[in-house]
PDB file of C-alpha atoms in Angstrom:
ATOM      1  CA  UNK B   1      21.820  22.332   2.317  1.00 53.00           C
ATOM      2  CA  UNK B   2      19.817  21.121  -0.659  1.00 53.00           C
ATOM      3  CA  UNK B   3      16.125  21.966  -0.532  1.00 53.00           C
ATOM      4  CA  UNK B   4      13.814  19.476  -2.223  1.00 60.00           C
ATOM      5  CA  UNK B   5      10.840  20.894  -4.103  1.00 74.00           C
ATOM      6  CA  UNK B   6       9.030  17.546  -4.425  1.00 77.00           C
ATOM      7  CA  UNK B   7       6.272  16.520  -2.080  1.00 81.00           C
ATOM      8  CA  UNK B   8       6.527  13.333  -0.035  1.00 77.00           C
ATOM      9  CA  UNK B   9       3.861  11.698  -2.204  1.00 75.00           C
ATOM     10  CA  UNK B  10       5.784  12.481  -5.379  1.00 75.00           C
ATOM     11  CA  UNK B  11       8.979  11.060  -3.896  1.00 70.00           C
ATOM     12  CA  UNK B  12       7.155   7.846  -2.950  1.00 69.00           C
ATOM     13  CA  UNK B  13       5.758   7.490  -6.472  1.00 76.00           C
ATOM     14  CA  UNK B  14       9.222   7.930  -7.977  1.00 71.00           C
ATOM     15  CA  UNK B  15      10.817   5.383  -5.619  1.00 66.00           C
ATOM     16  CA  UNK B  16       8.004   2.884  -6.248  1.00 71.00           C
ATOM     17  CA  UNK B  17       8.265   3.291 -10.024  1.00 64.00           C
ATOM     18  CA  UNK B  18      12.048   2.875  -9.941  1.00 69.00           C
ATOM     19  CA  UNK B  19      11.771  -0.231  -7.742  1.00 64.00           C
ATOM     20  CA  UNK B  20       9.276  -1.946 -10.031  1.00 66.00           C
ATOM     21  CA  UNK B  21      10.606  -0.900 -13.449  1.00 68.00           C
ATOM     22  CA  UNK B  22      14.361  -0.574 -12.992  1.00 75.00           C
ATOM     23  CA  UNK B  23      16.881  -2.839 -14.656  1.00 79.00           C
ATOM     24  CA  UNK B  24      18.776  -4.825 -12.020  1.00 83.00           C
ATOM     25  CA  UNK B  25      22.546  -4.821 -12.404  1.00 82.00           C
ATOM     26  CA  UNK B  26      24.526  -6.979 -10.012  1.00 87.00           C
ATOM     27  CA  UNK B  27      28.019  -5.941  -8.978  1.00 85.00           C
ATOM     28  CA  UNK B  28      30.615  -7.978  -7.092  1.00 87.00           C
ATOM     29  CA  UNK B  29      29.400  -6.841  -3.662  1.00 89.00           C
ATOM     30  CA  UNK B  30      25.691  -7.522  -4.425  1.00 92.00           C
ATOM     31  CA  UNK B  31      24.005 -10.846  -3.805  1.00 92.00           C
ATOM     32  CA  UNK B  32      20.467 -12.243  -3.942  1.00 95.00           C
ATOM     33  CA  UNK B  33      18.571 -13.279  -0.800  1.00 96.00           C
ATOM     34  CA  UNK B  34      15.103 -14.576   0.044  1.00 95.00           C
ATOM     35  CA  UNK B  35      12.988 -12.882   2.748  1.00 96.00           C
ATOM     36  CA  UNK B  36      12.061 -15.259   5.572  1.00 96.00           C
ATOM     37  CA  UNK B  37      10.261 -12.832   7.901  1.00 95.00           C
ATOM     38  CA  UNK B  38      10.026  -9.249   9.042  1.00 94.00           C
ATOM     39  CA  UNK B  39      11.656  -8.544  12.407  1.00 94.00           C
ATOM     40  CA  UNK B  40      10.425  -4.976  12.967  1.00 92.00           C
ATOM     41  CA  UNK B  41      12.307  -1.668  12.899  1.00 93.00           C
ATOM     42  CA  UNK B  42      12.854  -2.105   9.143  1.00 94.00           C
ATOM     43  CA  UNK B  43      14.851  -5.302   9.669  1.00 96.00           C
ATOM     44  CA  UNK B  44      14.158  -8.540   7.809  1.00 96.00           C
ATOM     45  CA  UNK B  45      15.493 -12.032   8.329  1.00 97.00           C
ATOM     46  CA  UNK B  46      16.804 -13.272   4.994  1.00 97.00           C
ATOM     47  CA  UNK B  47      18.341 -16.449   3.642  1.00 95.00           C
ATOM     48  CA  UNK B  48      21.309 -16.517   1.320  1.00 94.00           C
ATOM     49  CA  UNK B  49      21.495 -18.987  -1.573  1.00 92.00           C
ATOM     50  CA  UNK B  50      23.764 -21.248   0.510  1.00 92.00           C
ATOM     51  CA  UNK B  51      21.133 -21.453   3.299  1.00 92.00           C
ATOM     52  CA  UNK B  52      22.794 -19.029   5.734  1.00 94.00           C
ATOM     53  CA  UNK B  53      20.343 -16.786   7.621  1.00 95.00           C
ATOM     54  CA  UNK B  54      21.090 -13.169   8.534  1.00 95.00           C
ATOM     55  CA  UNK B  55      19.394  -9.831   9.177  1.00 96.00           C
ATOM     56  CA  UNK B  56      18.986  -7.219   6.476  1.00 95.00           C
ATOM     57  CA  UNK B  57      18.066  -3.548   6.891  1.00 95.00           C
ATOM     58  CA  UNK B  58      15.752  -1.517   4.684  1.00 93.00           C
ATOM     59  CA  UNK B  59      17.223   1.870   3.713  1.00 91.00           C
ATOM     60  CA  UNK B  60      15.129   5.005   4.373  1.00 90.00           C
ATOM     61  CA  UNK B  61      14.325   5.551   0.674  1.00 84.00           C
ATOM     62  CA  UNK B  62      12.237   2.330   0.588  1.00 85.00           C
ATOM     63  CA  UNK B  63      10.408   2.868   3.887  1.00 86.00           C
ATOM     64  CA  UNK B  64       6.671   3.596   3.536  1.00 83.00           C
ATOM     65  CA  UNK B  65       7.062   3.377  -0.257  1.00 82.00           C
ATOM     66  CA  UNK B  66       7.754  -0.238  -1.167  1.00 82.00           C
ATOM     67  CA  UNK B  67       6.525  -3.236   0.810  1.00 86.00           C
ATOM     68  CA  UNK B  68       8.158  -6.632   0.991  1.00 89.00           C
ATOM     69  CA  UNK B  69       6.743  -9.861   2.322  1.00 91.00           C
ATOM     70  CA  UNK B  70       7.834 -13.363   3.172  1.00 93.00           C
ATOM     71  CA  UNK B  71       9.120 -15.194   0.101  1.00 92.00           C
ATOM     72  CA  UNK B  72      10.197 -12.080  -1.786  1.00 93.00           C
ATOM     73  CA  UNK B  73      13.661 -11.948  -3.306  1.00 94.00           C
ATOM     74  CA  UNK B  74      16.019  -9.011  -2.800  1.00 94.00           C
ATOM     75  CA  UNK B  75      19.379  -7.827  -4.027  1.00 94.00           C
ATOM     76  CA  UNK B  76      21.424  -6.752  -1.035  1.00 95.00           C
ATOM     77  CA  UNK B  77      24.802  -5.210  -0.392  1.00 94.00           C
ATOM     78  CA  UNK B  78      27.022  -6.337   2.475  1.00 92.00           C
ATOM     79  CA  UNK B  79      27.656  -4.112   5.497  1.00 91.00           C
ATOM     80  CA  UNK B  80      31.224  -4.508   6.722  1.00 88.00           C
ATOM     81  CA  UNK B  81      30.753  -3.081  10.218  1.00 86.00           C
ATOM     82  CA  UNK B  82      27.623  -5.104  11.038  1.00 80.00           C
ATOM     83  CA  UNK B  83      27.615  -8.124  13.332  1.00 86.00           C
ATOM     84  CA  UNK B  84      23.928  -9.056  13.437  1.00 91.00           C
ATOM     85  CA  UNK B  85      22.741  -6.895  10.536  1.00 93.00           C
ATOM     86  CA  UNK B  86      25.087  -7.850   7.719  1.00 94.00           C
ATOM     87  CA  UNK B  87      23.401  -6.432   4.619  1.00 95.00           C
ATOM     88  CA  UNK B  88      21.196  -3.630   3.253  1.00 94.00           C
ATOM     89  CA  UNK B  89      18.536  -3.807   0.531  1.00 93.00           C
ATOM     90  CA  UNK B  90      19.550  -2.425  -2.871  1.00 92.00           C
ATOM     91  CA  UNK B  91      16.728  -3.807  -5.092  1.00 91.00           C
ATOM     92  CA  UNK B  92      13.417  -5.547  -4.473  1.00 90.00           C
ATOM     93  CA  UNK B  93      13.020  -8.151  -7.201  1.00 91.00           C
ATOM     94  CA  UNK B  94       9.784  -8.582  -9.126  1.00 87.00           C
ATOM     95  CA  UNK B  95       8.997 -11.501 -11.492  1.00 89.00           C
ATOM     96  CA  UNK B  96      10.132  -9.702 -14.674  1.00 88.00           C
ATOM     97  CA  UNK B  97      13.438  -8.794 -13.049  1.00 88.00           C
ATOM     98  CA  UNK B  98      13.915 -12.359 -11.775  1.00 89.00           C
ATOM     99  CA  UNK B  99      13.253 -13.764 -15.266  1.00 89.00           C
ATOM    100  CA  UNK B 100      15.865 -11.382 -16.665  1.00 89.00           C
ATOM    101  CA  UNK B 101      18.413 -12.444 -14.035  1.00 90.00           C
ATOM    102  CA  UNK B 102      17.754 -16.107 -14.919  1.00 89.00           C
ATOM    103  CA  UNK B 103      18.232 -15.388 -18.639  1.00 90.00           C
ATOM    104  CA  UNK B 104      21.489 -13.566 -17.891  1.00 89.00           C
ATOM    105  CA  UNK B 105      22.689 -16.501 -15.752  1.00 89.00           C
ATOM    106  CA  UNK B 106      22.908 -14.383 -12.581  1.00 90.00           C
ATOM    107  CA  UNK B 107      20.213 -16.274 -10.640  1.00 90.00           C
ATOM    108  CA  UNK B 108      21.722 -18.433  -7.840  1.00 90.00           C
ATOM    109  CA  UNK B 109      21.212 -22.215  -8.000  1.00 86.00           C
ATOM    110  CA  UNK B 110      20.119 -22.219  -4.342  1.00 84.00           C
ATOM    111  CA  UNK B 111      16.902 -20.430  -5.309  1.00 85.00           C
ATOM    112  CA  UNK B 112      15.916 -22.650  -8.221  1.00 77.00           C
ATOM    113  CA  UNK B 113      12.501 -23.236  -6.571  1.00 70.00           C
ATOM    114  CA  UNK B 114      11.327 -19.702  -7.511  1.00 56.00           C
ATOM    115  CA  UNK B 115       7.602 -19.643  -8.144  1.00 53.00           C
ATOM    116  CA  UNK B 116       5.904 -16.735  -9.838  1.00 51.00           C
ATOM    117  CA  UNK B 117       4.153 -15.714  -6.643  1.00 49.00           C
ATOM    118  CA  UNK B 118       3.497 -12.087  -7.597  1.00 48.00           C
ATOM    119  CA  UNK B 119       2.161 -12.771 -11.066  1.00 47.00           C
ATOM    120  CA  UNK B 120      -1.571 -12.211 -11.551  1.00 43.00           C
ATOM    121  CA  UNK B 121      -3.423 -15.210 -12.947  1.00 43.00           C
ATOM    122  CA  UNK B 122      -3.404 -15.131 -16.710  1.00 42.00           C
ATOM    123  CA  UNK B 123      -6.666 -14.811 -18.626  1.00 42.00           C
ATOM    124  CA  UNK B 124      -5.877 -17.981 -20.589  1.00 44.00           C
ATOM    125  CA  UNK B 125      -5.655 -20.151 -17.468  1.00 44.00           C
ATOM    126  CA  UNK B 126      -8.823 -18.634 -16.008  1.00 46.00           C
ATOM    127  CA  UNK B 127     -10.860 -18.924 -19.187  1.00 45.00           C
ATOM    128  CA  UNK B 128     -11.932 -15.291 -18.896  1.00 47.00           C
ATOM    129  CA  UNK B 129     -10.383 -11.877 -19.285  1.00 49.00           C
ATOM    130  CA  UNK B 130      -9.437 -10.077 -16.123  1.00 48.00           C
ATOM    131  CA  UNK B 131      -8.416  -6.428 -16.354  1.00 52.00           C
ATOM    132  CA  UNK B 132      -7.308  -5.981 -12.761  1.00 56.00           C
ATOM    133  CA  UNK B 133      -4.355  -7.669 -11.136  1.00 58.00           C
ATOM    134  CA  UNK B 134      -5.850  -7.944  -7.641  1.00 62.00           C
ATOM    135  CA  UNK B 135      -5.724 -11.343  -6.029  1.00 68.00           C
ATOM    136  CA  UNK B 136      -8.849 -12.953  -4.630  1.00 66.00           C
ATOM    137  CA  UNK B 137      -9.413 -12.208  -0.944  1.00 63.00           C
ATOM    138  CA  UNK B 138      -9.204 -15.669   0.623  1.00 66.00           C
ATOM    139  CA  UNK B 139     -10.761 -14.409   3.857  1.00 66.00           C
ATOM    140  CA  UNK B 140     -14.042 -13.694   2.083  1.00 62.00           C
ATOM    141  CA  UNK B 141     -14.509 -16.884   0.015  1.00 63.00           C
ATOM    142  CA  UNK B 142     -17.362 -18.519   1.929  1.00 66.00           C
ATOM    143  CA  UNK B 143     -19.007 -15.394   3.248  1.00 60.00           C
ATOM    144  CA  UNK B 144     -22.746 -15.432   2.496  1.00 63.00           C
ATOM    145  CA  UNK B 145     -24.164 -12.586   0.466  1.00 63.00           C
ATOM    146  CA  UNK B 146     -27.409 -11.111   1.797  1.00 64.00           C
ATOM    147  CA  UNK B 147     -29.440  -8.691  -0.286  1.00 66.00           C
ATOM    148  CA  UNK B 148     -31.885  -6.436   1.519  1.00 69.00           C
ATOM    149  CA  UNK B 149     -34.664  -4.668  -0.297  1.00 64.00           C
ATOM    150  CA  UNK B 150     -36.530  -1.639   0.998  1.00 64.00           C
ATOM    151  CA  UNK B 151     -39.999  -3.066   0.262  1.00 58.00           C
ATOM    152  CA  UNK B 152     -39.612  -6.156   2.480  1.00 51.00           C
ATOM    153  CA  UNK B 153     -38.434  -4.117   5.472  1.00 50.00           C
ATOM    154  CA  UNK B 154     -41.399  -1.705   5.141  1.00 52.00           C
ATOM    155  CA  UNK B 155     -43.875  -4.627   5.070  1.00 52.00           C
ATOM    156  CA  UNK B 156     -42.347  -6.150   8.227  1.00 53.00           C
ATOM    157  CA  UNK B 157     -42.621  -2.811  10.062  1.00 53.00           C
ATOM    158  CA  UNK B 158     -46.327  -2.474   9.137  1.00 54.00           C
ATOM    159  CA  UNK B 159     -47.090  -6.036  10.270  1.00 55.00           C
ATOM    160  CA  UNK B 160     -45.285  -5.477  13.564  1.00 54.00           C
ATOM    161  CA  UNK B 161     -47.359  -2.380  14.424  1.00 54.00           C
ATOM    162  CA  UNK B 162     -50.672  -4.273  14.470  1.00 51.00           C
ATOM    163  CA  UNK B 163     -49.554  -7.088  16.760  1.00 51.00           C
ATOM    164  CA  UNK B 164     -48.651  -5.040  19.832  1.00 52.00           C
ATOM    165  CA  UNK B 165     -50.572  -6.266  22.872  1.00 50.00           C
ATOM    166  CA  UNK B 166     -51.025  -4.782  26.360  1.00 50.00           C
TER     167      UNK B 166
END
């Protein structure tokens, strides 16, 4: 048996780095799919370029390391013995990798509607420089901001003490 000397955290970092920065090479048994929804137990419903829907499994090396969501694109490999689950994830595609596949002519025509959904907004389009790539939290847009100062709360406590009646 082979004993691994790397911690779980180190393994996750390596898998995440490889997933984001690797060069995608398609072979004859690989094809590109679009994620429609997660089904639980590391299964995802995906759509092939021809519109066919099927289930896809996530291999253990990606679990708890790399997250996928609806609308993501994947490179998968077919599973011969599967009836319901017919493929397994090989690569999770990010915008740079998708652009490269398009340049190489490997991007399927069925997915020509690809939008750069994972790209952070560019500083030119915003009119300001933004150093972080976090998206705006849409759940917090209209939330009022209330600032409390210590001096106003002390004054209210003093006023309240004098108005107690029996």
